[in-house]
Amino acid sequence: PDIAKGFEQRKDLLFVGGFGHPPNVDGILWFVKEIFPIIQNEIQDIKLHVVGSKPPKEVLALQSDSIIITGFVNDEKLAEYYATCRVTVIPLRYGAGVKGKLLETCYFQLPPVITRVASEGIPDIEKYCIIEDNASDFALKTINLYNDIILWNKQQEKSKKLIQNNY
């Protein structure tokens, strides 16, 4: 799609994942506990939008002024999140196969920060995405991508190329 909003018109982080799938529950709990506080320390007014069906009580309990748990949203609303958030986070620690959420965020040209598990099954993924498994480094790479317009534009272009070249 043509992406209407550039770096300046976007804000916040996005996580997308159905919570009937246990790796999504584990990933968002790890992100909120270990990674998001580091990000919030550097970017005061940042919010995390957690989008996905069937959030269990431990995910619902994360809801706060800075963490918005939406539950299920339709495709139109999901596209709106992809068009207005600045960075997607895919902090999966286990699971198998190609991750639809990774291809989807790249299709919408919203640059992600991902774990090695999230990158599985996609050839040459390191050419296109920022990959990090260490919590503090994941936070730093997310902060850098969030704050650096040059890096963000470069990663947005790489997201577009991943889809053009492979899908």
PDB file of C-alpha atoms in Angstrom, residues 11-165:
ATOM      1  CA  LYS A  11       3.906   7.795  17.426  1.00  0.00           C
ATOM      2  CA  ASP A  12       3.813   4.834  19.803  1.00  0.00           C
ATOM      3  CA  LEU A  13       4.658   1.145  19.587  1.00  0.00           C
ATOM      4  CA  LEU A  14       2.488  -1.660  18.224  1.00  0.00           C
ATOM      5  CA  PHE A  15       2.302  -5.340  19.122  1.00  0.00           C
ATOM      6  CA  VAL A  16      -0.092  -7.544  17.124  1.00  0.00           C
ATOM      7  CA  GLY A  17      -0.918 -11.124  18.025  1.00  0.00           C
ATOM      8  CA  GLY A  18      -3.820 -13.409  18.812  1.00  0.00           C
ATOM      9  CA  PHE A  19      -3.580 -14.555  22.413  1.00  0.00           C
ATOM     10  CA  GLY A  20      -4.967 -18.023  21.763  1.00  0.00           C
ATOM     11  CA  HIS A  21      -1.351 -18.616  20.683  1.00  0.00           C
ATOM     12  CA  PRO A  22       0.843 -18.988  23.839  1.00  0.00           C
ATOM     13  CA  PRO A  23       4.051 -17.481  22.295  1.00  0.00           C
ATOM     14  CA  ASN A  24       2.202 -14.146  21.958  1.00  0.00           C
ATOM     15  CA  VAL A  25       1.263 -14.157  25.652  1.00  0.00           C
ATOM     16  CA  ASP A  26       4.843 -14.989  26.671  1.00  0.00           C
ATOM     17  CA  GLY A  27       6.294 -12.408  24.269  1.00  0.00           C
ATOM     18  CA  ILE A  28       4.174  -9.470  25.404  1.00  0.00           C
ATOM     19  CA  LEU A  29       4.638 -10.291  29.108  1.00  0.00           C
ATOM     20  CA  TRP A  30       8.422 -10.414  28.590  1.00  0.00           C
ATOM     21  CA  PHE A  31       8.344  -7.173  26.581  1.00  0.00           C
ATOM     22  CA  VAL A  32       6.295  -5.278  29.171  1.00  0.00           C
ATOM     23  CA  LYS A  33       8.338  -6.564  32.130  1.00  0.00           C
ATOM     24  CA  GLU A  34      11.892  -6.450  30.740  1.00  0.00           C
ATOM     25  CA  ILE A  35      11.948  -4.097  27.738  1.00  0.00           C
ATOM     26  CA  PHE A  36       9.190  -1.465  27.863  1.00  0.00           C
ATOM     27  CA  PRO A  37      10.382   0.161  31.148  1.00  0.00           C
ATOM     28  CA  ILE A  38      13.774   0.890  29.531  1.00  0.00           C
ATOM     29  CA  ILE A  39      12.011   2.448  26.531  1.00  0.00           C
ATOM     30  CA  GLN A  40       9.706   4.515  28.774  1.00  0.00           C
ATOM     31  CA  ASN A  41      12.747   5.837  30.619  1.00  0.00           C
ATOM     32  CA  GLU A  42      14.037   7.340  27.367  1.00  0.00           C
ATOM     33  CA  ILE A  43      10.751   8.285  25.652  1.00  0.00           C
ATOM     34  CA  GLN A  44       8.437   9.673  28.328  1.00  0.00           C
ATOM     35  CA  ASP A  45       5.052   9.859  26.568  1.00  0.00           C
ATOM     36  CA  ILE A  46       5.308   6.627  24.560  1.00  0.00           C
ATOM     37  CA  LYS A  47       2.395   4.195  24.516  1.00  0.00           C
ATOM     38  CA  LEU A  48       2.249   0.509  23.618  1.00  0.00           C
ATOM     39  CA  HIS A  49      -0.809  -0.675  21.685  1.00  0.00           C
ATOM     40  CA  VAL A  50      -1.390  -4.398  22.234  1.00  0.00           C
ATOM     41  CA  VAL A  51      -3.770  -5.609  19.527  1.00  0.00           C
ATOM     42  CA  GLY A  52      -5.083  -9.152  19.397  1.00  0.00           C
ATOM     43  CA  SER A  53      -8.015 -11.387  20.135  1.00  0.00           C
ATOM     44  CA  LYS A  54      -8.667 -13.225  23.389  1.00  0.00           C
ATOM     45  CA  PRO A  55      -6.193 -11.503  25.731  1.00  0.00           C
ATOM     46  CA  PRO A  56      -6.008 -13.602  28.922  1.00  0.00           C
ATOM     47  CA  LYS A  57      -6.255 -12.014  32.365  1.00  0.00           C
ATOM     48  CA  GLU A  58      -2.461 -11.668  32.746  1.00  0.00           C
ATOM     49  CA  VAL A  59      -2.373  -9.621  29.516  1.00  0.00           C
ATOM     50  CA  LEU A  60      -5.476  -7.600  30.454  1.00  0.00           C
ATOM     51  CA  ALA A  61      -3.749  -6.828  33.771  1.00  0.00           C
ATOM     52  CA  LEU A  62      -1.031  -4.936  31.820  1.00  0.00           C
ATOM     53  CA  GLN A  63      -3.553  -2.205  30.874  1.00  0.00           C
ATOM     54  CA  SER A  64      -2.380   1.231  32.057  1.00  0.00           C
ATOM     55  CA  ASP A  65      -2.114   4.820  30.888  1.00  0.00           C
ATOM     56  CA  SER A  66       0.804   3.780  28.676  1.00  0.00           C
ATOM     57  CA  ILE A  67      -0.308   0.250  27.693  1.00  0.00           C
ATOM     58  CA  ILE A  68      -3.528  -0.051  25.717  1.00  0.00           C
ATOM     59  CA  ILE A  69      -4.966  -3.563  25.406  1.00  0.00           C
ATOM     60  CA  THR A  70      -7.479  -3.440  22.549  1.00  0.00           C
ATOM     61  CA  GLY A  71      -8.543  -7.055  22.185  1.00  0.00           C
ATOM     62  CA  PHE A  72      -9.767  -8.016  18.711  1.00  0.00           C
ATOM     63  CA  VAL A  73      -9.979  -5.259  16.089  1.00  0.00           C
ATOM     64  CA  ASN A  74     -11.270  -5.470  12.524  1.00  0.00           C
ATOM     65  CA  ASP A  75      -8.969  -5.191   9.491  1.00  0.00           C
ATOM     66  CA  GLU A  76      -9.791  -1.514   8.970  1.00  0.00           C
ATOM     67  CA  LYS A  77      -8.865  -0.598  12.563  1.00  0.00           C
ATOM     68  CA  LEU A  78      -5.729  -2.768  12.377  1.00  0.00           C
ATOM     69  CA  ALA A  79      -4.637  -0.936   9.201  1.00  0.00           C
ATOM     70  CA  GLU A  80      -5.131   2.324  11.127  1.00  0.00           C
ATOM     71  CA  TYR A  81      -2.723   1.131  13.852  1.00  0.00           C
ATOM     72  CA  TYR A  82      -0.174   0.189  11.184  1.00  0.00           C
ATOM     73  CA  ALA A  83      -0.591   3.657   9.632  1.00  0.00           C
ATOM     74  CA  THR A  84      -0.241   5.666  12.852  1.00  0.00           C
ATOM     75  CA  CYS A  85       2.213   3.792  15.093  1.00  0.00           C
ATOM     76  CA  ARG A  86       5.938   4.379  14.561  1.00  0.00           C
ATOM     77  CA  VAL A  87       7.470   0.971  15.366  1.00  0.00           C
ATOM     78  CA  THR A  88       6.207  -2.605  15.654  1.00  0.00           C
ATOM     79  CA  VAL A  89       7.716  -4.907  18.254  1.00  0.00           C
ATOM     80  CA  ILE A  90       7.714  -8.685  17.780  1.00  0.00           C
ATOM     81  CA  PRO A  91       9.322 -10.033  20.978  1.00  0.00           C
ATOM     82  CA  LEU A  92       8.663 -13.751  20.490  1.00  0.00           C
ATOM     83  CA  ARG A  93      10.832 -16.156  22.477  1.00  0.00           C
ATOM     84  CA  TYR A  94       9.467 -19.419  21.077  1.00  0.00           C
ATOM     85  CA  GLY A  95       7.206 -20.674  18.294  1.00  0.00           C
ATOM     86  CA  ALA A  96       7.780 -22.087  14.835  1.00  0.00           C
ATOM     87  CA  GLY A  97       7.358 -21.102  11.213  1.00  0.00           C
ATOM     88  CA  VAL A  98       7.015 -17.862   9.303  1.00  0.00           C
ATOM     89  CA  LYS A  99       5.290 -15.215  11.410  1.00  0.00           C
ATOM     90  CA  GLY A 100       2.314 -13.642   9.644  1.00  0.00           C
ATOM     91  CA  LYS A 101       2.563 -10.583  11.902  1.00  0.00           C
ATOM     92  CA  LEU A 102       6.092  -9.904  10.591  1.00  0.00           C
ATOM     93  CA  LEU A 103       5.021 -10.090   6.951  1.00  0.00           C
ATOM     94  CA  GLU A 104       1.965  -7.985   7.743  1.00  0.00           C
ATOM     95  CA  THR A 105       3.939  -5.168   9.405  1.00  0.00           C
ATOM     96  CA  CYS A 106       6.404  -5.180   6.491  1.00  0.00           C
ATOM     97  CA  TYR A 107       3.501  -5.099   4.024  1.00  0.00           C
ATOM     98  CA  PHE A 108       2.228  -1.992   5.831  1.00  0.00           C
ATOM     99  CA  GLN A 109       5.826  -0.656   5.844  1.00  0.00           C
ATOM    100  CA  LEU A 110       5.911  -0.208   9.596  1.00  0.00           C
ATOM    101  CA  PRO A 111       9.490  -1.022  10.639  1.00  0.00           C
ATOM    102  CA  PRO A 112       9.748  -3.794  13.251  1.00  0.00           C
ATOM    103  CA  VAL A 113      12.222  -4.761  15.921  1.00  0.00           C
ATOM    104  CA  ILE A 114      12.104  -8.545  16.198  1.00  0.00           C
ATOM    105  CA  THR A 115      13.674 -11.506  17.953  1.00  0.00           C
ATOM    106  CA  ARG A 116      15.509 -14.326  16.195  1.00  0.00           C
ATOM    107  CA  VAL A 117      12.436 -16.578  16.750  1.00  0.00           C
ATOM    108  CA  ALA A 118      10.234 -13.989  15.015  1.00  0.00           C
ATOM    109  CA  SER A 119      12.609 -14.039  12.039  1.00  0.00           C
ATOM    110  CA  GLU A 120      12.425 -17.790  11.404  1.00  0.00           C
ATOM    111  CA  GLY A 121      11.614 -19.064   7.951  1.00  0.00           C
ATOM    112  CA  ILE A 122      12.293 -15.863   6.020  1.00  0.00           C
ATOM    113  CA  PRO A 123      15.396 -15.962   3.802  1.00  0.00           C
ATOM    114  CA  ASP A 124      17.994 -13.226   4.415  1.00  0.00           C
ATOM    115  CA  ILE A 125      15.764 -11.602   7.038  1.00  0.00           C
ATOM    116  CA  GLU A 126      18.755  -9.865   8.650  1.00  0.00           C
ATOM    117  CA  LYS A 127      19.041  -7.706   5.492  1.00  0.00           C
ATOM    118  CA  TYR A 128      15.558  -6.323   6.142  1.00  0.00           C
ATOM    119  CA  CYS A 129      14.870  -6.240   9.885  1.00  0.00           C
ATOM    120  CA  ILE A 130      16.472  -5.276  13.189  1.00  0.00           C
ATOM    121  CA  ILE A 131      16.882  -8.521  15.152  1.00  0.00           C
ATOM    122  CA  GLU A 132      17.706  -8.707  18.865  1.00  0.00           C
ATOM    123  CA  ASP A 133      17.157 -11.328  21.594  1.00  0.00           C
ATOM    124  CA  ASN A 134      18.683  -9.544  24.593  1.00  0.00           C
ATOM    125  CA  ALA A 135      16.072  -7.474  26.478  1.00  0.00           C
ATOM    126  CA  SER A 136      18.170  -4.353  27.095  1.00  0.00           C
ATOM    127  CA  ASP A 137      19.565  -4.378  23.545  1.00  0.00           C
ATOM    128  CA  PHE A 138      16.037  -4.917  22.158  1.00  0.00           C
ATOM    129  CA  ALA A 139      14.997  -1.806  24.100  1.00  0.00           C
ATOM    130  CA  LEU A 140      17.962   0.243  22.839  1.00  0.00           C
ATOM    131  CA  LYS A 141      17.379  -0.783  19.236  1.00  0.00           C
ATOM    132  CA  THR A 142      13.686   0.086  19.567  1.00  0.00           C
ATOM    133  CA  ILE A 143      14.564   3.503  21.055  1.00  0.00           C
ATOM    134  CA  ASN A 144      17.065   4.174  18.244  1.00  0.00           C
ATOM    135  CA  LEU A 145      14.557   3.216  15.549  1.00  0.00           C
ATOM    136  CA  TYR A 146      11.827   5.244  17.256  1.00  0.00           C
ATOM    137  CA  ASN A 147      13.938   8.405  17.552  1.00  0.00           C
ATOM    138  CA  ASP A 148      16.084   8.353  14.392  1.00  0.00           C
ATOM    139  CA  ILE A 149      14.219   9.536  11.285  1.00  0.00           C
ATOM    140  CA  ILE A 150      17.063   8.479   8.962  1.00  0.00           C
ATOM    141  CA  LEU A 151      17.209   4.960  10.401  1.00  0.00           C
ATOM    142  CA  TRP A 152      13.397   4.762  10.427  1.00  0.00           C
ATOM    143  CA  ASN A 153      13.120   5.753   6.752  1.00  0.00           C
ATOM    144  CA  LYS A 154      15.836   3.235   5.842  1.00  0.00           C
ATOM    145  CA  GLN A 155      14.076   0.434   7.753  1.00  0.00           C
ATOM    146  CA  GLN A 156      10.704   1.379   6.284  1.00  0.00           C
ATOM    147  CA  GLU A 157      12.220   1.025   2.804  1.00  0.00           C
ATOM    148  CA  LYS A 158      13.719  -2.346   3.780  1.00  0.00           C
ATOM    149  CA  SER A 159      10.294  -3.541   4.973  1.00  0.00           C
ATOM    150  CA  LYS A 160       8.841  -2.607   1.602  1.00  0.00           C
ATOM    151  CA  LYS A 161      11.688  -4.408  -0.212  1.00  0.00           C
ATOM    152  CA  LEU A 162      11.216  -7.593   1.845  1.00  0.00           C
ATOM    153  CA  ILE A 163       7.650  -7.869   0.565  1.00  0.00           C
ATOM    154  CA  GLN A 164       8.507  -6.807  -3.006  1.00  0.00           C
ATOM    155  CA  ASN A 165      11.434  -9.207  -3.265  1.00  0.00           C
TER     156      ASN A 165
END
